[in-house]
Short mmCIF file of C-alpha atoms in Angstrom, two decimals:
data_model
loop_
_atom_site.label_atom_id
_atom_site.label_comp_id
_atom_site.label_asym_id
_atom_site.label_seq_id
_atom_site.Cartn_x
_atom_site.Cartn_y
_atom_site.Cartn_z
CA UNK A 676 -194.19 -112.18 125.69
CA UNK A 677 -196.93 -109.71 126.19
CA UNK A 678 -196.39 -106.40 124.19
CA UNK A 679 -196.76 -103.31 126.50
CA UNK A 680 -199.21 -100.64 126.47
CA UNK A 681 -196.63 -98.13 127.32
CA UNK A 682 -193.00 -97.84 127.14
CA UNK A 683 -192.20 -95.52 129.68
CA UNK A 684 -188.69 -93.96 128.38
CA UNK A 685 -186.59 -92.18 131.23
CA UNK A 686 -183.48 -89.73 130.60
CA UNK A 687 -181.41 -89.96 133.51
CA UNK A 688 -178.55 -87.53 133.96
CA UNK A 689 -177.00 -87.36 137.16
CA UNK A 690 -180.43 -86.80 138.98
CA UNK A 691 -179.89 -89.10 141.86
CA UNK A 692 -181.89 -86.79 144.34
CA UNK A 693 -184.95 -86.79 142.40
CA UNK A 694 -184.82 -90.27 141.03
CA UNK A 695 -186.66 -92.45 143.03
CA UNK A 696 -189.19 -90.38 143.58
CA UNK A 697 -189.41 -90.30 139.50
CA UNK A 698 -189.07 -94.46 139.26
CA UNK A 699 -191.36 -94.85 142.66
CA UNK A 700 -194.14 -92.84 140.63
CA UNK A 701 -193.77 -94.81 137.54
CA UNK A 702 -194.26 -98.94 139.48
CA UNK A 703 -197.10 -97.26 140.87
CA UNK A 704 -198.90 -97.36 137.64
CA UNK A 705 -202.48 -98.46 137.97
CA UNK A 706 -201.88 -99.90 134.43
CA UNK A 707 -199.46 -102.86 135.17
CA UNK A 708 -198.43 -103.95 131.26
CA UNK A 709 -195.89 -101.55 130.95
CA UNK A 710 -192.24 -101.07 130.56
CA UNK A 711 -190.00 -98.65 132.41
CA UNK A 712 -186.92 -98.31 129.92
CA UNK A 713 -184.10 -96.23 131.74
CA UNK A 714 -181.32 -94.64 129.91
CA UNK A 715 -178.05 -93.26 131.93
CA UNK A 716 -176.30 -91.25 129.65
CA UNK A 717 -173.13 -91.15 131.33
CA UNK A 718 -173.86 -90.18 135.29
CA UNK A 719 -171.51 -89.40 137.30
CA UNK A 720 -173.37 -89.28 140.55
CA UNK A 721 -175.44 -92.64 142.58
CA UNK A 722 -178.00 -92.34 139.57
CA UNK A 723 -176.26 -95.80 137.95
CA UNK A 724 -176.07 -97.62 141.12
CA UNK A 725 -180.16 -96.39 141.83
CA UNK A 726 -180.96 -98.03 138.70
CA UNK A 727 -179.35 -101.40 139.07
CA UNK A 728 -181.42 -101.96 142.11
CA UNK A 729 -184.31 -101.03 140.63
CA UNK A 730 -184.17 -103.14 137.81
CA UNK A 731 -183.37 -106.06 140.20
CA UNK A 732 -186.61 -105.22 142.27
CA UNK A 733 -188.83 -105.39 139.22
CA UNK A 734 -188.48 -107.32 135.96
CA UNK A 735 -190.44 -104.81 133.62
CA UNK A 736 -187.12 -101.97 134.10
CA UNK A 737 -184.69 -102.14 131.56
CA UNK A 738 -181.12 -100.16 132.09
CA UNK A 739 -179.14 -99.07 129.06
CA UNK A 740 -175.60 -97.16 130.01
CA UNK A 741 -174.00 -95.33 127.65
CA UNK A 742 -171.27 -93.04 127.37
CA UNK A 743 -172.84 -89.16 127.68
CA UNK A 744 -173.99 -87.71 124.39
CA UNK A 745 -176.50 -85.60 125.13
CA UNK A 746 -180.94 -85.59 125.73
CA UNK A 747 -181.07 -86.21 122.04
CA UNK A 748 -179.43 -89.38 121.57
CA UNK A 749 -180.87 -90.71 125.13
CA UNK A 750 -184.06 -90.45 123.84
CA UNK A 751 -183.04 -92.29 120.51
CA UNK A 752 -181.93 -94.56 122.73
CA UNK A 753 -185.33 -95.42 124.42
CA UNK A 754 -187.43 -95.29 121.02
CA UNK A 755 -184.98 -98.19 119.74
CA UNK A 756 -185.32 -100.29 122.86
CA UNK A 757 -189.19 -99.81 122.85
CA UNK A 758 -191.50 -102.44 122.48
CA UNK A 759 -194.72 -101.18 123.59
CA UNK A 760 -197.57 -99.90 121.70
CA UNK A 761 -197.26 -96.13 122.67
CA UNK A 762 -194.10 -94.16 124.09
CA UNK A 763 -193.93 -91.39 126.41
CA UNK A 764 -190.94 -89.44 127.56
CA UNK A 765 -190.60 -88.86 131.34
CA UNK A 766 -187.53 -86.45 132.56
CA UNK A 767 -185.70 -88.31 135.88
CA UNK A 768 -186.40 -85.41 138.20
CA UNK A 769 -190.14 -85.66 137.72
CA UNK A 770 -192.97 -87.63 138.42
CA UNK A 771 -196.43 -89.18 137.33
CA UNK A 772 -199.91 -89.56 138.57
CA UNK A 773 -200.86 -93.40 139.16
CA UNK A 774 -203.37 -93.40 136.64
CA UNK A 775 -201.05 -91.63 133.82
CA UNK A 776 -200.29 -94.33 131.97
CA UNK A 777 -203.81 -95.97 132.07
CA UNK A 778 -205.60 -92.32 131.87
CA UNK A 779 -203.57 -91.68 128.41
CA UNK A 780 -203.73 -95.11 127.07
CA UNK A 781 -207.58 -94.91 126.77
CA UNK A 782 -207.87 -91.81 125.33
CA UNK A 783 -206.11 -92.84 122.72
CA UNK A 784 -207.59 -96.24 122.06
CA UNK A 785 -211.02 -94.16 122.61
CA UNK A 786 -210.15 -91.89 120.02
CA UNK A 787 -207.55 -93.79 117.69
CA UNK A 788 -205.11 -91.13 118.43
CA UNK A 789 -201.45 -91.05 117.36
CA UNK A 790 -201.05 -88.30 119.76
CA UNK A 791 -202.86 -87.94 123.38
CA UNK A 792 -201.69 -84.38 125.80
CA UNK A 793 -202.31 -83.94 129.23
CA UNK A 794 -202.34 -81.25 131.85
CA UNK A 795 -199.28 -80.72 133.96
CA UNK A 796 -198.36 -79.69 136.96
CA UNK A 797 -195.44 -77.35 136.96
CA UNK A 798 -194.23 -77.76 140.68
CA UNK A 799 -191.68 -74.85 141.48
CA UNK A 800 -188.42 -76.23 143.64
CA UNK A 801 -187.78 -72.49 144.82
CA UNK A 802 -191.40 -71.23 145.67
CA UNK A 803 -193.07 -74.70 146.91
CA UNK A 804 -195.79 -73.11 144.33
CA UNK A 805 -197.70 -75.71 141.37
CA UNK A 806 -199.35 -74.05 138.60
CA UNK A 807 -201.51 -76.20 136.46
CA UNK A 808 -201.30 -76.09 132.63
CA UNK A 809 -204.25 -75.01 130.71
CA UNK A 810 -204.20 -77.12 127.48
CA UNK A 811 -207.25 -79.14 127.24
CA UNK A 812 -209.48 -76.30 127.51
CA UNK A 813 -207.70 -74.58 124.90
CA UNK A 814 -207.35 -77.03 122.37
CA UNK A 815 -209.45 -80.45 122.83
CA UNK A 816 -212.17 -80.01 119.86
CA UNK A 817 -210.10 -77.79 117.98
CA UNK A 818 -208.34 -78.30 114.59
CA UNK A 819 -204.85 -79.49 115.49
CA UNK A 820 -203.03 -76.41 113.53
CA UNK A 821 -204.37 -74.17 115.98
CA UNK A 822 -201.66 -75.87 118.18
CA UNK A 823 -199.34 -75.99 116.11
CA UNK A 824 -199.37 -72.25 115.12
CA UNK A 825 -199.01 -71.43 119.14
CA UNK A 826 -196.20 -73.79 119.40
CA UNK A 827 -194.33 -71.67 116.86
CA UNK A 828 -195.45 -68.62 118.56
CA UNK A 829 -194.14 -69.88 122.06
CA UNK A 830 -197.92 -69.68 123.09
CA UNK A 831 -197.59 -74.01 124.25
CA UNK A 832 -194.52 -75.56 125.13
CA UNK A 833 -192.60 -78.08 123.08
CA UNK A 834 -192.01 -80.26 125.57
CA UNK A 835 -191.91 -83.70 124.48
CA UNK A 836 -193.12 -85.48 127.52
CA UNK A 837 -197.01 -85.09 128.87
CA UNK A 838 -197.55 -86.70 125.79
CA UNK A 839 -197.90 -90.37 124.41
CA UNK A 840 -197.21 -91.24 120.93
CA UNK A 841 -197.96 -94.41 119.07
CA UNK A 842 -194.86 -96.06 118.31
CA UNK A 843 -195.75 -97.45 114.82
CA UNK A 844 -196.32 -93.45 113.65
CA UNK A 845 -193.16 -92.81 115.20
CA UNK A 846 -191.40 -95.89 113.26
CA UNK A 847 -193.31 -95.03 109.84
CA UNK A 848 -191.62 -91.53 109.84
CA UNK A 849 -188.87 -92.74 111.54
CA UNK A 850 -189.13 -89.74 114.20
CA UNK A 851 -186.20 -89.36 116.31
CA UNK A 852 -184.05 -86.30 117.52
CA UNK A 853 -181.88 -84.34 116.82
CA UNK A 854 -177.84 -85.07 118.38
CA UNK A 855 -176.23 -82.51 120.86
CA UNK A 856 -173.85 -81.66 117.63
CA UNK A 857 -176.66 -81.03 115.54
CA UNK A 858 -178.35 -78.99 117.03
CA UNK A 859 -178.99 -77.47 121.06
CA UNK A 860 -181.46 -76.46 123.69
CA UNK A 861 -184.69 -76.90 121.11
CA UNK A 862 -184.58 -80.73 120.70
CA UNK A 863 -187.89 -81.20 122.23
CA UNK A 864 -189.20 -78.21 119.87
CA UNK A 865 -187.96 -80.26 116.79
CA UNK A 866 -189.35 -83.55 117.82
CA UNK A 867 -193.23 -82.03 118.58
CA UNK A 868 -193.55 -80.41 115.82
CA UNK A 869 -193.32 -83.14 113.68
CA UNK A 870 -195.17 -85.37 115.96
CA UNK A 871 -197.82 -82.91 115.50
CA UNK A 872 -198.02 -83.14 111.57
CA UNK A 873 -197.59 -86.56 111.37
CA UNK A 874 -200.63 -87.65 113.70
CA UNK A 875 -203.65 -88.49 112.21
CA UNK A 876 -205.57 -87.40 115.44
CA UNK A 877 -204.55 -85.60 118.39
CA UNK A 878 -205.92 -85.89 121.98
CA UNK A 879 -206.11 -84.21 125.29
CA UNK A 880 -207.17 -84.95 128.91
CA UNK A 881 -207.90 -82.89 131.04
CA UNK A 882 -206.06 -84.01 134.30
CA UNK A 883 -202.91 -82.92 135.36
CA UNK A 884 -201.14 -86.08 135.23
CA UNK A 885 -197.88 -84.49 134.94
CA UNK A 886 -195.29 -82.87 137.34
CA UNK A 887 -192.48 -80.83 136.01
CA UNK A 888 -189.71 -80.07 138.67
CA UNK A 889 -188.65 -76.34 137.69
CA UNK A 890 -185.61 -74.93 139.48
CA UNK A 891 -186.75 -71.32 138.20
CA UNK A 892 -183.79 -69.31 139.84
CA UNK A 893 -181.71 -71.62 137.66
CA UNK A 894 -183.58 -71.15 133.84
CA UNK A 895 -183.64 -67.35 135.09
CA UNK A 896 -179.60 -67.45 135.09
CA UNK A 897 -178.23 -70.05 133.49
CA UNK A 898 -176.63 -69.00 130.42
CA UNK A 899 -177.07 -70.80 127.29
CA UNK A 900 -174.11 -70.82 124.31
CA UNK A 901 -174.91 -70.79 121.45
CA UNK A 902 -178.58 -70.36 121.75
CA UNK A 903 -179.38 -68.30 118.72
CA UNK A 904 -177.29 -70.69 116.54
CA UNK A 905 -179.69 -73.05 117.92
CA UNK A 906 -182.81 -71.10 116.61
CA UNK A 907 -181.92 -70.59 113.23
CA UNK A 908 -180.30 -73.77 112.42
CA UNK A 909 -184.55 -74.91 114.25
CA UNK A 910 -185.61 -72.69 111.77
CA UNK A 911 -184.10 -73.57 109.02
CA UNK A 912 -184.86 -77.26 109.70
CA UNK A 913 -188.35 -76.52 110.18
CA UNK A 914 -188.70 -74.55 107.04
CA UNK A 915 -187.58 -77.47 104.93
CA UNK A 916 -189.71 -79.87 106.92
CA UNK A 917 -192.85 -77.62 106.12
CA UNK A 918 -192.26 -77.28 102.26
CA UNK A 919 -191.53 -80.78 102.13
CA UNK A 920 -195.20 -81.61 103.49
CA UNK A 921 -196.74 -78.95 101.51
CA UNK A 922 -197.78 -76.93 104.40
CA UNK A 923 -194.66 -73.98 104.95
CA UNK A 924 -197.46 -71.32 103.30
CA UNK A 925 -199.82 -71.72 106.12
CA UNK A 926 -197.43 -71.54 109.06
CA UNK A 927 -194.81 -69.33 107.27
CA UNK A 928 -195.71 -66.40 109.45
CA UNK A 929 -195.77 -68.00 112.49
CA UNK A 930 -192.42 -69.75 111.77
CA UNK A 931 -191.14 -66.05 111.25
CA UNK A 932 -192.54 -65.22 114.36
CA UNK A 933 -190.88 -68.10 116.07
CA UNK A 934 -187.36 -66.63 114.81
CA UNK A 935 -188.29 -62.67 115.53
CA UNK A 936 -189.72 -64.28 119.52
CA UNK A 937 -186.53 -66.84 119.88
CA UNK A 938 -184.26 -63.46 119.13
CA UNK A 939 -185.09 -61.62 122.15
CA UNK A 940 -185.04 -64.36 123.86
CA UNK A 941 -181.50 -64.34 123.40
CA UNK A 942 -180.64 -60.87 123.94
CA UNK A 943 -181.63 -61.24 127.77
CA UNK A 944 -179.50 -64.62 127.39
CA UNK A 945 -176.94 -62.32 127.19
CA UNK A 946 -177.42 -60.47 130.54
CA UNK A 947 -177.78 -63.68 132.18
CA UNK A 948 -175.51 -63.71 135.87
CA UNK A 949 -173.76 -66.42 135.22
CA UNK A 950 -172.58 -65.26 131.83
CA UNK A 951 -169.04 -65.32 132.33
CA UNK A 952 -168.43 -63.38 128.97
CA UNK A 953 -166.93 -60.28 128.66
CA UNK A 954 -168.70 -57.21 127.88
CA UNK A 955 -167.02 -57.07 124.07
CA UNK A 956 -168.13 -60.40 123.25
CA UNK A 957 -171.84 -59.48 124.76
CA UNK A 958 -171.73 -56.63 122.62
CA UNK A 959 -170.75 -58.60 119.84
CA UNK A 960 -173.39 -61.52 119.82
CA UNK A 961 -175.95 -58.37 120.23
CA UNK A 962 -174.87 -56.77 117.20
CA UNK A 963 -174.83 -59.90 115.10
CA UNK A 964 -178.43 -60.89 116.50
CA UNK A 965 -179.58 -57.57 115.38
CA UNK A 966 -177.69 -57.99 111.40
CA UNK A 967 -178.22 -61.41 111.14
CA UNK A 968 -180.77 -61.49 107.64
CA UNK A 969 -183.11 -63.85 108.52
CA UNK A 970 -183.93 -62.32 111.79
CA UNK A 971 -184.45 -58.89 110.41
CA UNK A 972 -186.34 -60.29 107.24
CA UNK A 973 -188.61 -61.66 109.53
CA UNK A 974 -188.96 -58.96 111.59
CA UNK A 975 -189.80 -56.98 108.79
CA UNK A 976 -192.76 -59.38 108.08
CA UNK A 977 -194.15 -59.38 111.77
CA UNK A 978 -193.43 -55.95 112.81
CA UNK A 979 -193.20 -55.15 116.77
CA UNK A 980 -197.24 -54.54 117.02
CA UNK A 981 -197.72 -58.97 118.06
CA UNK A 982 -194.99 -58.79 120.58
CA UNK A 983 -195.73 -56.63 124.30
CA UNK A 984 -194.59 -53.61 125.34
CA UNK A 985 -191.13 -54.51 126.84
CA UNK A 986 -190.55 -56.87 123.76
CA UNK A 987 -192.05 -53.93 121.18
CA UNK A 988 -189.54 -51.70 122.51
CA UNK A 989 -186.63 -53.93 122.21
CA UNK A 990 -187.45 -55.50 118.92
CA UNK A 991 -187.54 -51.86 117.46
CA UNK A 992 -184.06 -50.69 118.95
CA UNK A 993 -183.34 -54.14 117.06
CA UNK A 994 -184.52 -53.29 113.94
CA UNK A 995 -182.83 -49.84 113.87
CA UNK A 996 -179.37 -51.49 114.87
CA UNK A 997 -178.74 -49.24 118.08
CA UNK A 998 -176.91 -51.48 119.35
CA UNK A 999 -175.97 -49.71 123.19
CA UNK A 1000 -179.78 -49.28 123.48
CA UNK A 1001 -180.28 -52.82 123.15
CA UNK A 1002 -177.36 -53.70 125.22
CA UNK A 1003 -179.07 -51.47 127.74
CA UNK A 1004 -182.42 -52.33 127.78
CA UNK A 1005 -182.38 -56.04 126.95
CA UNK A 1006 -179.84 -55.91 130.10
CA UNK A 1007 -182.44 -53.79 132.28
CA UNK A 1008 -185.43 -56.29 131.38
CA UNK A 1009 -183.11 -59.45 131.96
CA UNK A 1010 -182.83 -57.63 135.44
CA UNK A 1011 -186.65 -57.08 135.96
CA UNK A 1012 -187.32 -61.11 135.60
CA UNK A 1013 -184.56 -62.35 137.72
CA UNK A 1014 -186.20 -59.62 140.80
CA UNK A 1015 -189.36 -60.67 139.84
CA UNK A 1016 -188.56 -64.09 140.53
CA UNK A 1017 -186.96 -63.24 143.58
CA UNK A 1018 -189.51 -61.38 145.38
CA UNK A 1019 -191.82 -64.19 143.71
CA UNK A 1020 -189.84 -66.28 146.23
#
């Protein structure tokens, strides 16, 4: 049997509105040796059923069920049933250009990359708006720490898909991520960043092959738990990682950076609507963001001058532990995005 050029590995999560439109996108590949390998983890919804009758209708998708454990172990899922010479991650409620596959497959042969990015389209459910990512033009010809400092700074995303990896530097390192009880919201995060140190060379084209379906009234106010347990647990991960390859002294600042940055993020979690909290247990995850040591050690490194005005302001209330002042402005800027996204709408 012929070994694919790409193994096309699909998350599915109760997504059955979006799905076909996701699997539709992948057949229509322009490169035909690949493999579509489709992972329910647990659905609840038609997005089993959807799959069956896909995989009946073409030979080259593979189904695995499994009971739900979270993105993490899907995706651990999909790099075990892999067989073809590169991997690329593709989220069931988006979709791909017909030449993505072939596209990223020959920049990477071109170059001999372990690692080839492209462009995406960030479509926006609520607006009907697409804004097109700027990453080629930013990095191609670059030294590949110069992403890898902005992905600690929040400057790229972490997503893991746009992105094809070669399978045998994913074996040889045995990449994989991290469970749901490990650790939350930053798997992607924890998977690029050592995709990025690992690869020999990294690529880009400059295409948007990509479409990201973004719901953005729902990351506006959807509350995460938990959140800054996710960040330092990241950052303590990532610390170790970095002084075990001998490179922690070059990106320490930006990994403190990443913790100061991933901190107020998670003081306007707290204002999020559908926080069902009360307000003492608000006011308590505040005050503990604002003692916790390694956020105000590294706050002391950075200082508030990196960060802009709104953040400035809220990172020094922070620092001086007045805690109703942060309750009360982190609350008020929360505010500000969600009716900026509104009248964005």
């Amino acid at each position: 049997m012929e070994t694919p050029a790409v193994s096309l590995l699909i998350a599915v999560y109760n997504t059955e509105t979006y799905l076909e439109r996701c699997l539709d996108s992948l057949l229509n590949q322009s490169l035909a040796n690949i493999e579509i390998v489709a992972v329910n983890d647990g659905s609840t919804d038609q997005s089993p059923a959807i799959l069956e009758t896909y995989q009946k209708r073409d030979e080259r998708i593979r189904v695995i069920h499994q009971q739900n454990r979270g993105l993490g172990a899907v995706r651990n899922r999909g790099i075990e049933a892999a067989r073809g010479e590169f991997i690329a991650f593709i989220d069931a409620d988006d979709w791909v250009e017909p030449d993505y596959c072939l596209s990223m497959y020959k920049k990477a042969k071109a170059d001999q990359a372990d690692l080839v990015i492209c462009e995406y389209a960030a479509e926006f459910a609520d607006t009907g708006k697409t804004a097109v990512s700027t990453i080629a033009s930013a990095y191609a010809g670059r030294p590949k720490q110069r992403y890898l400092k902005d992905l600690f700074e929040g400057r790229v995303s972490g997503f893991s898909w746009n992105k094809l990896y070669k399978r045998t530097m994913i074996e040889h390192h045995q990449l994989r991520f991290p469970l749901r009880d490990e650790l939350e919201h930053v798997e992607d995060q924890y998977f690029s960043l050592r995709a990025h140190v690992f690869a020999g060379a990294v690529s880009y084209v400059d295409q948007p092959l990509y479409h990201y379906w973004i719901h953005l009234t729902s990351i506006v106010q959807s509350y995460q738990k938990k959140l800054f347990d996710s960040g330092l647990v990241l950052y303590r991960l990532n610390e170790a990682f970095l002084r075990e390859n001998g490179c922690l002294k070059e990106y320490r600042q930006e990994l403190d950076f990443f913790i100061v940055q991933h901190g107020t993020v998670c003081l306007l979690n707290e204002w999020k609507r559908n926080n069902g909290g009360r307000f003492s247990e608000k006011w308590k995850n505040i005050s503990r963001i604002c003692a916790d040591p390694v956020f105000r050690l590294s706050l002391s490194k950075t200082g508030t001058a990196p960060f802009d005005a709104k953040r400035s302001c809220l990172l020094l209330l922070a620092k001086l532990k007045l805690i109703p002042f942060v309750s009360l402005a982190s609350a008020a800027y929360q505010r500000a995005i969600e009716y900026k996204m509104k009248i964005r709408g």
